[in-house]
Coordinates of C-alpha atoms and ligand atoms in Angstrom, one line a residue:
X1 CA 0.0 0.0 0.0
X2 CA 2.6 2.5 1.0
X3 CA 4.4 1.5 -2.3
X4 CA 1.3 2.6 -4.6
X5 CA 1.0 6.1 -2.6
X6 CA 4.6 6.7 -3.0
X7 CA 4.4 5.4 -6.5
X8 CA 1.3 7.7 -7.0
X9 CA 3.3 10.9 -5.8
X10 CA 6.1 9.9 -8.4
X11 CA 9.1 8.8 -5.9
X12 CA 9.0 5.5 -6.4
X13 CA 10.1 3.7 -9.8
X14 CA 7.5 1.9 -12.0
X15 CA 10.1 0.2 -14.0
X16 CA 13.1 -0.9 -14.6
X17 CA 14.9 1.9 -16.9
X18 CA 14.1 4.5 -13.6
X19 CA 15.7 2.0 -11.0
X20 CA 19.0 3.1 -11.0
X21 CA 18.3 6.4 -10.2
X22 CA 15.8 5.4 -7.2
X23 CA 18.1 2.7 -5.6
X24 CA 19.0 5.3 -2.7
X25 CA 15.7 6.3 -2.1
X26 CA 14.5 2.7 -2.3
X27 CA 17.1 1.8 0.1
X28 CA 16.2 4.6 3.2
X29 CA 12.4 3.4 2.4
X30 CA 13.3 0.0 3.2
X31 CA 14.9 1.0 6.6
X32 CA 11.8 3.1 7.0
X33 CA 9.5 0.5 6.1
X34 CA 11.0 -1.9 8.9
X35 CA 9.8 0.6 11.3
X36 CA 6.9 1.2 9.9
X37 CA 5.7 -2.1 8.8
X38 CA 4.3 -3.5 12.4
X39 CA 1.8 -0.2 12.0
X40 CA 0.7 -0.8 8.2
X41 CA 0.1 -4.6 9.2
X42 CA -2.5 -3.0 11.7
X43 CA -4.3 -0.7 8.8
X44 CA -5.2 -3.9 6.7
X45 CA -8.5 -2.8 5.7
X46 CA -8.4 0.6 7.0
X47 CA -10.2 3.7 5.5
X48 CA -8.0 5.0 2.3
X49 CA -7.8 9.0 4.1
X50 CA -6.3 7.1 7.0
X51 CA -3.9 5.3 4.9
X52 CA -2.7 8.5 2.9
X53 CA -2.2 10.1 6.0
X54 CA 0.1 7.9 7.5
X55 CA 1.4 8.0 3.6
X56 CA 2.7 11.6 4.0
X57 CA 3.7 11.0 7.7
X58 CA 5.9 7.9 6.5
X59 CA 7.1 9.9 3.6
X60 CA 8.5 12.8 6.3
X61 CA 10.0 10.4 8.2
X62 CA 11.5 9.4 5.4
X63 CA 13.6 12.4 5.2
X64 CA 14.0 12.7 8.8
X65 CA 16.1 9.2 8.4
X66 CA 17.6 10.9 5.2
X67 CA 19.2 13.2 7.4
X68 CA 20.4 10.6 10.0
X69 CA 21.6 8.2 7.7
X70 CA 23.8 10.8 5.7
X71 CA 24.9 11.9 9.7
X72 CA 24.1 15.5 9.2
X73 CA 21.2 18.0 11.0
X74 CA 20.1 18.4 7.0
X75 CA 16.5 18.8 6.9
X76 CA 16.9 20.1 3.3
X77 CA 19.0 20.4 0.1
X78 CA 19.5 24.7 0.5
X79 CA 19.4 26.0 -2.8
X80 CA 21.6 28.4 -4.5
X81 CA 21.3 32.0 -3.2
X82 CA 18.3 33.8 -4.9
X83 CA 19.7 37.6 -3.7
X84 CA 22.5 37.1 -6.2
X85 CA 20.6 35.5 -9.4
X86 CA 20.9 38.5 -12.2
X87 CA 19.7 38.8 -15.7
X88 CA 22.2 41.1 -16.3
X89 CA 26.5 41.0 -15.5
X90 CA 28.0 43.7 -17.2
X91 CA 32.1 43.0 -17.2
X92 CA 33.9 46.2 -18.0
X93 CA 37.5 47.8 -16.8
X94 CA 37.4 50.7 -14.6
X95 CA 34.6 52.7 -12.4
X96 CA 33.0 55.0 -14.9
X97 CA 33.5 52.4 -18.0
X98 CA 29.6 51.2 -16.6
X99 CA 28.5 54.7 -18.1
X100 CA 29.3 53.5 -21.8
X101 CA 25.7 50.9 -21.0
X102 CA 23.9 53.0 -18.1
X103 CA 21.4 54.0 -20.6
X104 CA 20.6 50.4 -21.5
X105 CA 20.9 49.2 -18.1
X106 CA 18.2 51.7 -16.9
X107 CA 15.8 50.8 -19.4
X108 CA 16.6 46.9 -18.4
X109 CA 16.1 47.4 -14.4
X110 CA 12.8 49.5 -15.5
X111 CA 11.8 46.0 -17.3
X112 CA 12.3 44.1 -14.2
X113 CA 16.1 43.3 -14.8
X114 CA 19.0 42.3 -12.4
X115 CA 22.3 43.6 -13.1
X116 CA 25.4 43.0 -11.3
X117 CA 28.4 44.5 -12.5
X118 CA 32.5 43.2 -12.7
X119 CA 35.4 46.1 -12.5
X120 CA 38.3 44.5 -13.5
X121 CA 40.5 47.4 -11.9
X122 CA 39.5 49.8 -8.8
X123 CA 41.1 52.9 -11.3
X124 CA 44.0 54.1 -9.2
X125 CA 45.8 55.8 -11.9
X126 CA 44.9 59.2 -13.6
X127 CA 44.3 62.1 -12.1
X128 CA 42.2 62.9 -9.1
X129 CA 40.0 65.9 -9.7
X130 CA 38.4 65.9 -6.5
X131 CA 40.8 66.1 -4.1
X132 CA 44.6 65.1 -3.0
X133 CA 44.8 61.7 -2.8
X134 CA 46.7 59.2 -5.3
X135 CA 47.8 55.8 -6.5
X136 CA 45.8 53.2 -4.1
X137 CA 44.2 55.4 -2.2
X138 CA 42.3 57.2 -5.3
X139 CA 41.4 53.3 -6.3
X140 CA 39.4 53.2 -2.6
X141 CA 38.1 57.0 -3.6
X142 CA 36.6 55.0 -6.9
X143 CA 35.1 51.9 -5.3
X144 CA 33.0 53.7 -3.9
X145 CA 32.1 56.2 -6.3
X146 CA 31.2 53.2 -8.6
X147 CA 29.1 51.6 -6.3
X148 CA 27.4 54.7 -5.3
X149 CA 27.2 56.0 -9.3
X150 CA 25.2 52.1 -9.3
X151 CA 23.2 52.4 -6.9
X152 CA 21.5 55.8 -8.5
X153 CA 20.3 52.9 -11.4
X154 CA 19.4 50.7 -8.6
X155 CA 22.3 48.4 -8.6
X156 CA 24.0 47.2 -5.2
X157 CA 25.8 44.2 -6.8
X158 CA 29.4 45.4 -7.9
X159 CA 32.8 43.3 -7.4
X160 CA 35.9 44.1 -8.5
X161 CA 38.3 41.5 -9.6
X162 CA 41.4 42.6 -8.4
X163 CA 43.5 44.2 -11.2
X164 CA 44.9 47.6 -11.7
X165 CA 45.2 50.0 -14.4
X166 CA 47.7 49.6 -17.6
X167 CA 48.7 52.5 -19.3
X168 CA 48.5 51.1 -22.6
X169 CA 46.6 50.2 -26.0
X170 CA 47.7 46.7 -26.2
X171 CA 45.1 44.0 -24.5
X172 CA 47.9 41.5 -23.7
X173 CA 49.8 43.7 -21.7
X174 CA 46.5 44.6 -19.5
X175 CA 46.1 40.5 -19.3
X176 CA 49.4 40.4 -18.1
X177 CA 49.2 43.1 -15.3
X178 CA 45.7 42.0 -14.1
X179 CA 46.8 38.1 -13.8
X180 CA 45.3 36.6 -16.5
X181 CA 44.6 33.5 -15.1
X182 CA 43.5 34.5 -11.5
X183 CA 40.9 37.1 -12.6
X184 CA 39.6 34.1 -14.8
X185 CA 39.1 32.0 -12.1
X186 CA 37.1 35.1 -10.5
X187 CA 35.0 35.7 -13.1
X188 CA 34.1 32.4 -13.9
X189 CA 32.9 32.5 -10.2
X190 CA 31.1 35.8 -10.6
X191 CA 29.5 33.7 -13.2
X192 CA 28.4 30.9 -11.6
X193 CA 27.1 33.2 -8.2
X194 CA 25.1 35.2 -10.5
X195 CA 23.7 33.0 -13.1
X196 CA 23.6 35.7 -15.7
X197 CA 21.1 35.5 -18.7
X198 CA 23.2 38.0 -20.3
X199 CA 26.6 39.4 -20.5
X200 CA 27.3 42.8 -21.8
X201 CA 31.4 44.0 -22.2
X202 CA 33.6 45.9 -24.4
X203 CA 34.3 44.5 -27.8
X204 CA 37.5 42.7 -27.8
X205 CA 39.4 44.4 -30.8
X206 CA 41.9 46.9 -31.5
X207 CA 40.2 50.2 -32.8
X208 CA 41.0 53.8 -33.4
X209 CA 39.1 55.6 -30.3
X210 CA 39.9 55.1 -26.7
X211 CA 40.7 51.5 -27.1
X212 CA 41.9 51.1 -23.9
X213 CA 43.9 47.6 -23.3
X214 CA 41.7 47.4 -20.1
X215 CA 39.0 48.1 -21.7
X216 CA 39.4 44.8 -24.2
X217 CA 40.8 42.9 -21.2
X218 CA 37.7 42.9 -19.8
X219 CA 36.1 41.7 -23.1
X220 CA 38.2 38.8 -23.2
X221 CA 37.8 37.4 -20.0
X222 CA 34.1 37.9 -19.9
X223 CA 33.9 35.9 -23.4
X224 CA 36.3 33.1 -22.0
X225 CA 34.1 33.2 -18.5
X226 CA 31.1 32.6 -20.8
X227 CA 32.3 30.2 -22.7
X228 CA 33.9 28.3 -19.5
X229 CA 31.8 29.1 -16.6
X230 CA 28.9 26.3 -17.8
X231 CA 31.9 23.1 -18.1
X232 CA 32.0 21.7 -14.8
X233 CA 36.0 20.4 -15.5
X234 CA 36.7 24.4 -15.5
X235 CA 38.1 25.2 -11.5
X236 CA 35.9 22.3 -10.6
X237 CA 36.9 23.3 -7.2
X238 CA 33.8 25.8 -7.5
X239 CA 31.7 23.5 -8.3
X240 CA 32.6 20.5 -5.7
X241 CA 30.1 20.1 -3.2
X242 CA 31.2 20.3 0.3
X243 CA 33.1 17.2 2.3
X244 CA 32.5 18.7 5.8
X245 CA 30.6 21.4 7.6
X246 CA 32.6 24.8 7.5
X247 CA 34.3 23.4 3.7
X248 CA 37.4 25.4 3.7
X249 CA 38.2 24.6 -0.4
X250 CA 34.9 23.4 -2.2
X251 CA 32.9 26.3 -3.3
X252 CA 29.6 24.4 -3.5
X253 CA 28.7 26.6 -6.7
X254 CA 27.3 24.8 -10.2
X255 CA 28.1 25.4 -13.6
X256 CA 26.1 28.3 -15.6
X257 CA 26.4 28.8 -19.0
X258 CA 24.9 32.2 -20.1
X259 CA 22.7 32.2 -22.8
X260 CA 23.9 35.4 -24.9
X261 CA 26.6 38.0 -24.9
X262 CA 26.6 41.3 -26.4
X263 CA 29.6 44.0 -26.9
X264 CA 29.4 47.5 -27.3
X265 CA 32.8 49.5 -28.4
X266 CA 34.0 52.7 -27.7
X267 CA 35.2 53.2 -31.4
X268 CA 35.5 56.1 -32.8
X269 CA 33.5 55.5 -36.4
X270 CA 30.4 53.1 -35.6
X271 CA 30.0 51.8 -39.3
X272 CA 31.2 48.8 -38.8
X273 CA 28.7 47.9 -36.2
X274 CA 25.3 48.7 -38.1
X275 CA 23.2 45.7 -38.2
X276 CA 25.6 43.7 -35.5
X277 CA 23.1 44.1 -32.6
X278 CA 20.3 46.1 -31.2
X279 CA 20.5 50.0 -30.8
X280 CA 18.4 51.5 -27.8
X281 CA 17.6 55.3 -28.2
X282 CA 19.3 57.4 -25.1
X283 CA 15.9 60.0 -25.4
X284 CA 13.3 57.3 -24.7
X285 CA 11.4 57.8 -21.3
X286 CA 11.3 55.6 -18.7
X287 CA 8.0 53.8 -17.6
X288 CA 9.0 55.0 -13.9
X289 CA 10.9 58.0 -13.1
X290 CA 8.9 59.6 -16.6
X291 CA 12.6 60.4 -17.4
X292 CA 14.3 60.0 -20.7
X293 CA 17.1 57.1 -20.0
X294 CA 20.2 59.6 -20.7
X295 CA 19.3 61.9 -17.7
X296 CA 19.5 58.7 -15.4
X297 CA 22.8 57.5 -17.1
X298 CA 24.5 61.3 -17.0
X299 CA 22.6 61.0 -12.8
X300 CA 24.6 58.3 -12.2
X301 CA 27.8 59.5 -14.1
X302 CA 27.5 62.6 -11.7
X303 CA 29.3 60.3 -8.8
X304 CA 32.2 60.1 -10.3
X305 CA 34.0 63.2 -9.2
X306 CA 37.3 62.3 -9.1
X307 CA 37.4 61.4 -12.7
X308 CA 35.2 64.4 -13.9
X309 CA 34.9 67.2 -11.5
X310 CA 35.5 69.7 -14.2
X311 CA 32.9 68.2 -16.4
X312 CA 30.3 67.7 -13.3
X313 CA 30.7 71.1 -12.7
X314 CA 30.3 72.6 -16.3
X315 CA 27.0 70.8 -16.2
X316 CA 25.8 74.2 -13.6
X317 CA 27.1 76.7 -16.1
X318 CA 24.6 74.8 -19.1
X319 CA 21.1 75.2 -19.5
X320 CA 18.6 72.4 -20.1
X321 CA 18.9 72.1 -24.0
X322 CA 22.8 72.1 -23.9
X323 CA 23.0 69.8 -21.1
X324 CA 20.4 67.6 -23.6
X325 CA 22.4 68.1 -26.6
X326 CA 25.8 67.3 -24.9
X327 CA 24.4 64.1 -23.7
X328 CA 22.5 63.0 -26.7
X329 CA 24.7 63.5 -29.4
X330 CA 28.6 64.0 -27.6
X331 CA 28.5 61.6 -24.5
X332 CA 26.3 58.7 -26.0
X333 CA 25.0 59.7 -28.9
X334 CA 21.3 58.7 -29.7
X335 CA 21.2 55.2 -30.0
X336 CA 23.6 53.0 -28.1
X337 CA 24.3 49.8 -30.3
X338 CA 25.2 46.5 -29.1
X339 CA 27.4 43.8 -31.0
X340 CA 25.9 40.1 -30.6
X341 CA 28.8 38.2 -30.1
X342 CA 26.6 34.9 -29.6
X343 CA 23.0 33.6 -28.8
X344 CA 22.8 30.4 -27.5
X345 CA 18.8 31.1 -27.4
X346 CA 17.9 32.1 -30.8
X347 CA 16.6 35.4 -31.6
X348 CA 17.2 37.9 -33.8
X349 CA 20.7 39.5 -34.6
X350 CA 19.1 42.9 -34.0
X351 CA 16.2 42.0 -32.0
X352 CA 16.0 43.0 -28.2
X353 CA 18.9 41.8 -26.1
X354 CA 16.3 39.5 -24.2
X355 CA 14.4 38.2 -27.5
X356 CA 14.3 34.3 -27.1
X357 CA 15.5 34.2 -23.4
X358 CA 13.1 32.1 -21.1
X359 CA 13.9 31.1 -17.2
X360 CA 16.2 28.4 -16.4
X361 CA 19.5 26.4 -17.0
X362 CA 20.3 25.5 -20.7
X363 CA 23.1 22.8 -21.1
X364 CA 26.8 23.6 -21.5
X365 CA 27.5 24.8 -24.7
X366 CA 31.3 24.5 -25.8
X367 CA 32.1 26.9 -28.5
X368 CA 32.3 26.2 -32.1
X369 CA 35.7 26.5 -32.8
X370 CA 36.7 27.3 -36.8
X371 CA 39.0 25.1 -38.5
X372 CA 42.8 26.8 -39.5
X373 CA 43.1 28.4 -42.1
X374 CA 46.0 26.6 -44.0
X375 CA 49.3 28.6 -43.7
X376 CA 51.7 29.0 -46.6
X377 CA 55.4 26.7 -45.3
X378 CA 56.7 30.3 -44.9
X379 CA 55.1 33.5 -44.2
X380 CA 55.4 36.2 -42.2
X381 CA 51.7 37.8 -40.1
X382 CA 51.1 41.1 -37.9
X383 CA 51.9 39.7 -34.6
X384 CA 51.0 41.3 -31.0
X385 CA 47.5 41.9 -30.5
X386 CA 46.8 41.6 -33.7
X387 CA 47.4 38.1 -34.3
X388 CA 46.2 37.5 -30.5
X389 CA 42.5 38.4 -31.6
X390 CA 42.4 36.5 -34.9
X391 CA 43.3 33.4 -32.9
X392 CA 40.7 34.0 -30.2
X393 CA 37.8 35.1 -32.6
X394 CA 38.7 31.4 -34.3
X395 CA 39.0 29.6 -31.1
X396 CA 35.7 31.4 -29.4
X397 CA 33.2 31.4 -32.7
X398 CA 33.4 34.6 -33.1
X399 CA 34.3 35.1 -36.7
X400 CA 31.6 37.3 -37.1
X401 CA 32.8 40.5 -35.2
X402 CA 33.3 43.4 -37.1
X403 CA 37.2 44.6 -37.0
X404 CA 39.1 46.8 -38.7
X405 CA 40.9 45.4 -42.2
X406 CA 43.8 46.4 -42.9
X407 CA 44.4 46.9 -39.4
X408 CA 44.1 50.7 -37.7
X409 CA 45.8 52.1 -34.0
X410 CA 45.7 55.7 -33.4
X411 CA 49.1 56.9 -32.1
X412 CA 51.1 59.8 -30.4
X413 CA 52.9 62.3 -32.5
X414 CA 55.9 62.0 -31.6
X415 CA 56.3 58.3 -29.9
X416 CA 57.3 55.1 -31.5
X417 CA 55.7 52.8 -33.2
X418 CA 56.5 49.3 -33.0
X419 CA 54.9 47.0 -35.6
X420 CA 55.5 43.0 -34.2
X421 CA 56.3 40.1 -37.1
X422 CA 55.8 36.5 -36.7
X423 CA 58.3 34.5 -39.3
X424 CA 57.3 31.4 -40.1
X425 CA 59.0 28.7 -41.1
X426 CA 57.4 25.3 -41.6
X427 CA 60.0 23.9 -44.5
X428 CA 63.1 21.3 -43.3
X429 CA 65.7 24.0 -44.0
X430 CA 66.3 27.3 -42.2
X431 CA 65.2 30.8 -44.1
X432 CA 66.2 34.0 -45.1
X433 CA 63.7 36.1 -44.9
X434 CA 64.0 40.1 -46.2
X435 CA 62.3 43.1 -45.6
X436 CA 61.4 46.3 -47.1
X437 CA 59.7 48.8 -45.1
X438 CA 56.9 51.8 -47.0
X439 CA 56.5 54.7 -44.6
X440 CA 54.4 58.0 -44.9
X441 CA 56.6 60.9 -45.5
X442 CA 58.3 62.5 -42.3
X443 CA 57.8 59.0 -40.7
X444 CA 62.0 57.4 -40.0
X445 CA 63.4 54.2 -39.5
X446 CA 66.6 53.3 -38.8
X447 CA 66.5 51.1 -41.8
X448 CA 64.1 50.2 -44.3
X449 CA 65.3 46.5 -45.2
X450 CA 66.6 44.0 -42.9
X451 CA 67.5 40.5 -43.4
X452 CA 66.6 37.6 -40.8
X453 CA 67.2 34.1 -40.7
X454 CA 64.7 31.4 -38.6
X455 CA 65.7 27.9 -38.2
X456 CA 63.8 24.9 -39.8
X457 CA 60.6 24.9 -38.6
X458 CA 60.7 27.7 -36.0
X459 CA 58.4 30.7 -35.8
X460 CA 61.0 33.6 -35.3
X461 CA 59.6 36.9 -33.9
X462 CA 60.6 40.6 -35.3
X463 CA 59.9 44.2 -34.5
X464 CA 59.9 46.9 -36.6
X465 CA 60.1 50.6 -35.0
X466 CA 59.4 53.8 -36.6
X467 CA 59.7 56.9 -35.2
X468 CA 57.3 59.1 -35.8
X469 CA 56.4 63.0 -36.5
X470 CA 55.4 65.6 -33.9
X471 CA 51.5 66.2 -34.8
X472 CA 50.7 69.8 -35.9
X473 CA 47.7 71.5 -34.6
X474 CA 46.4 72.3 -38.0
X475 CA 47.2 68.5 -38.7
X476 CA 46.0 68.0 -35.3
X477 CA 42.3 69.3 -36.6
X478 CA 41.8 66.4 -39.3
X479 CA 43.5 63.4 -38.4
X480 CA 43.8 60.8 -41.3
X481 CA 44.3 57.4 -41.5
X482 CA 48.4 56.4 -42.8
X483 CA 49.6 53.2 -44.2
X484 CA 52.9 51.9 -42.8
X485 CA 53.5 48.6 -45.1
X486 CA 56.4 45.7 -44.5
X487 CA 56.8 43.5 -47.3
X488 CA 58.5 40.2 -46.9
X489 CA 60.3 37.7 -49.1
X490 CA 62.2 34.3 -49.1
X491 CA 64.3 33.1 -51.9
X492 CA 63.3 36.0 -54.5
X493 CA 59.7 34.9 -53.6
X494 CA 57.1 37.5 -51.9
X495 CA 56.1 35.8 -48.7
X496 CA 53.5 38.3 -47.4
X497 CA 52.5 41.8 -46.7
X498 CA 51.9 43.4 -43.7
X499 CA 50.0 46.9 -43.5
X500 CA 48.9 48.8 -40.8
X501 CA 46.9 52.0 -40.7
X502 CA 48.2 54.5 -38.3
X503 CA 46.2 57.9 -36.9
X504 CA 48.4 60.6 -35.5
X505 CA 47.0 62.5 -32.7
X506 CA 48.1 65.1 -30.2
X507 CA 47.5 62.6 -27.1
X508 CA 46.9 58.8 -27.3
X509 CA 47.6 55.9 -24.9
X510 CA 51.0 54.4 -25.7
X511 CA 50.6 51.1 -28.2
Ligands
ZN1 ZN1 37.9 52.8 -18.7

């Protein structure tokens, strides 16, 4: 009898294919049952309410020896923390870099969405505009002015992931001052604590605007955290379920694999992103403050003083329609445009960020990675960063995200710039490789040929370096896109080109 009532409320198996799975709950009703059994003897022919009572009663013992068998005070399996499920984890560099989505964000927390948000540094460099202090103690000035320009949108979930600032254009070098693999491992586990539908970052790519290596850092590592967090052979550690009460290692987290990720850029020319995403207008009002969505971003962009005091202040010298005009067409433009970097869900390439999403887990999804594209025995390739992103656009499925061809950087009059070759040599015999350098005028070298040699099947690296011109200010007023061109041969033979188009300006981040 208890069997069928069990069997009735779906615990017990009904055949054979479900046994396996049941065999530890079969075994804890057997012990039960031996308890029990003197008492169900008695209810032979009892009244069937009586007999689903004592049904439910058995079944809550049931648990009760659950808990004594396993030798715990477990009552019940706690679930995952509810406080910290999101919709939303925007990953992004520094405090202030949330202000390139704020507008989006506010229209997605007026819609009902969580949003958390990763710093990958606390922004101790630069200049503090607010007061005295410096270094690390300006980063503890930031902290805070993030979390409190968040918590204007509504946001009290911010973490920061324990890098600090690199003074530089060039993604690997920010990967290597933040600890690449550490701040993986912590954003993998941001991941997994926050379950995010979505993840929004920069666009991992090397483009003329502020292309900050931070700022692409933190586009890498979110797209390896989403492509990693979901595979439970990834710090598994997070995932292993306790051993003991107070578990000192074993984080007790599970595997979450996001369901899409989006990129916006801070580019300077947006052409290249038209029809990659979604664009949200800044000027549309919000359902609850009756506010367009730029006023709340430029609210919460207000906090951070230290970075913008002279700015924050100019805002008291402009009247309504400037302060509109600044923020609608200067500081975000109208419409701020997403890249889809992938949908695991479906939905349209331009459709709404959360078009096809619905509630709950989807399986691990390991990314499609492209097949190689066959290399000539010998050839040369624009190394660095370059190369760096071709590889991990291959190796993430990501083949689809608009970057620049021929490639650009915008530089400083003035500075150097150092163009990385990788020589390739597949054949059985080393290789002469020689170059021949094309510059803009005004633009020096200390020679424009060289002549290397790389061992049988070696990859030899190369830099070139050019020095280049002071920027005028009437040049200064219309900067224009230069090529700088290295052409390579072996044995009379051309073995590749490599161009690079280079922007001078008055100020840029070193390369
Ligand atoms: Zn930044």
């Amino acid at each position: 009898m208890l069997s069928s009532l069990l069997r009735q409320a779906h615990l017990l198996p009904t055949n054979k294919t479900s046994r396996h799975s049941c065999q530890v709950i079969n075994g804890l009703i057997s012990v039960a049952s031996l308890r029990f059994g003197e008492m169900l003897r008695l209810l032979k022919g009892a009244p069937l309410a009586l007999c689903l009572r004592l049904g439910v009663l058995h079944l809550s013992v049931v648990l009760v020896c659950l808990s004594v068998a396993s030798g715990q005070a477990l009552t019940r399996v706690p679930e995952a923390d509810s406080r910290y499920k999101m919709d939303i984890l925007l990953v992004v560099a520094h405090p202030d870099d949330e202000g390139a989505a704020t507008p989006y964000l506010a229209r997605a927390i007026d819609e009902g969405k969580r949003v958390a948000v990763a710093y990958g540094t606390r922004g101790s460099s630069g200049e503090n505009q607010a007061g005295t202090e410096n270094a690390a103690a300006l980063g503890e000035i930031r902290e805070i002015e993030a979390r409190d320009a968040l918590a204007t949108l509504g946001i009290d979930k911010a973490w920061f992931l324990g890098g600090t600032d690199t003074a530089s254009q060039d993604v690997l070098q920010s990967l290597a001052n933040w600890g690449h693999g550490k701040t993986l491992e912590n954003l993998v586990r941001l991941v997994r604590l926050t379950r995010p539908e979505v993840i929004l970052t920069f666009l991992p790519g090397t483009f003329i605007g502020e292309n900050h290596g931070d700022h692409q850092a933190a586009g890498v590592l979110a797209t390896e955290a989403f492509d990693l967090a979901g595979d439970p052979t990834v710090f598994p550690e997070q995932v292993a379920a306790p051993l003991r009460r107070l578990e000192p290692y074993f984080e007790n987290l599970r595997p979450w694999q996001p369901k899409k990720i989006y990129y916006f850029s801070d580019a300077d020319k947006e052409d290249i992103f038209e029809g990659k995403g979604p664009r949200y207008s800044v000027k549309d009002i919000s359902q609850s403050t009756k506010q367009a969505y730029w006023r709340a971003a430029l609210e919460s962009f207000r906090r951070h003083e230290t970075q913008a005091k002279d700015f924050i202040d100019s805002l008291a010298h402009m009247d309504e329609a400037q302060i509109e005009k600044m923020a609608t067409t200067d500081f975000w433009t109208n419409g701020i445009f997403f890249v889809l970097g992938k949908s695991l869900v479906g939905g349209r390439t331009t459709g709404d960020i959360f078009e096809g999403i619905a509630p709950g887990t989807i399986p691990f999804a390991r990314p499609q990675i492209a097949s190689v594209e066959a290399k000539p025995a010998i050839c040369v390739e624009l190394a660095g960063p370059w190369s760096f992103y071709a590889e991990f656009r291959r190796a993430h499925g990501l083949l689809h995200l608009p970057h620049p061809e021929p490639p650009e950087i915008a530089l400083q009059g003035g500075t150097t710039l150092v163009i990385p070759i990788w020589l390739h040599n597949e054949t059985t015999a080393p290789q002469e490789f020689t170059f021949s350098l094309s510059l803009p005028s005004g633009w020096t070298t200390q020679s424009n040929t060289a002549r290397l040699t790389v061992g049988a099947k070696q990859t030899g690296a190369a830099r070139v370096e050019v020095n280049l011109p002071l920027v005028s200010d009437s040049a200064a007023q219309k900067p224009g896109l230069q090529e700088v061109s290295v052409r390579a041969e072996a044995d009379g033979q051309r073995v590749g080109i490599i161009k690079l188009k280079v922007e001078l300006h008055k100020r840029a981040l070193p390369e």
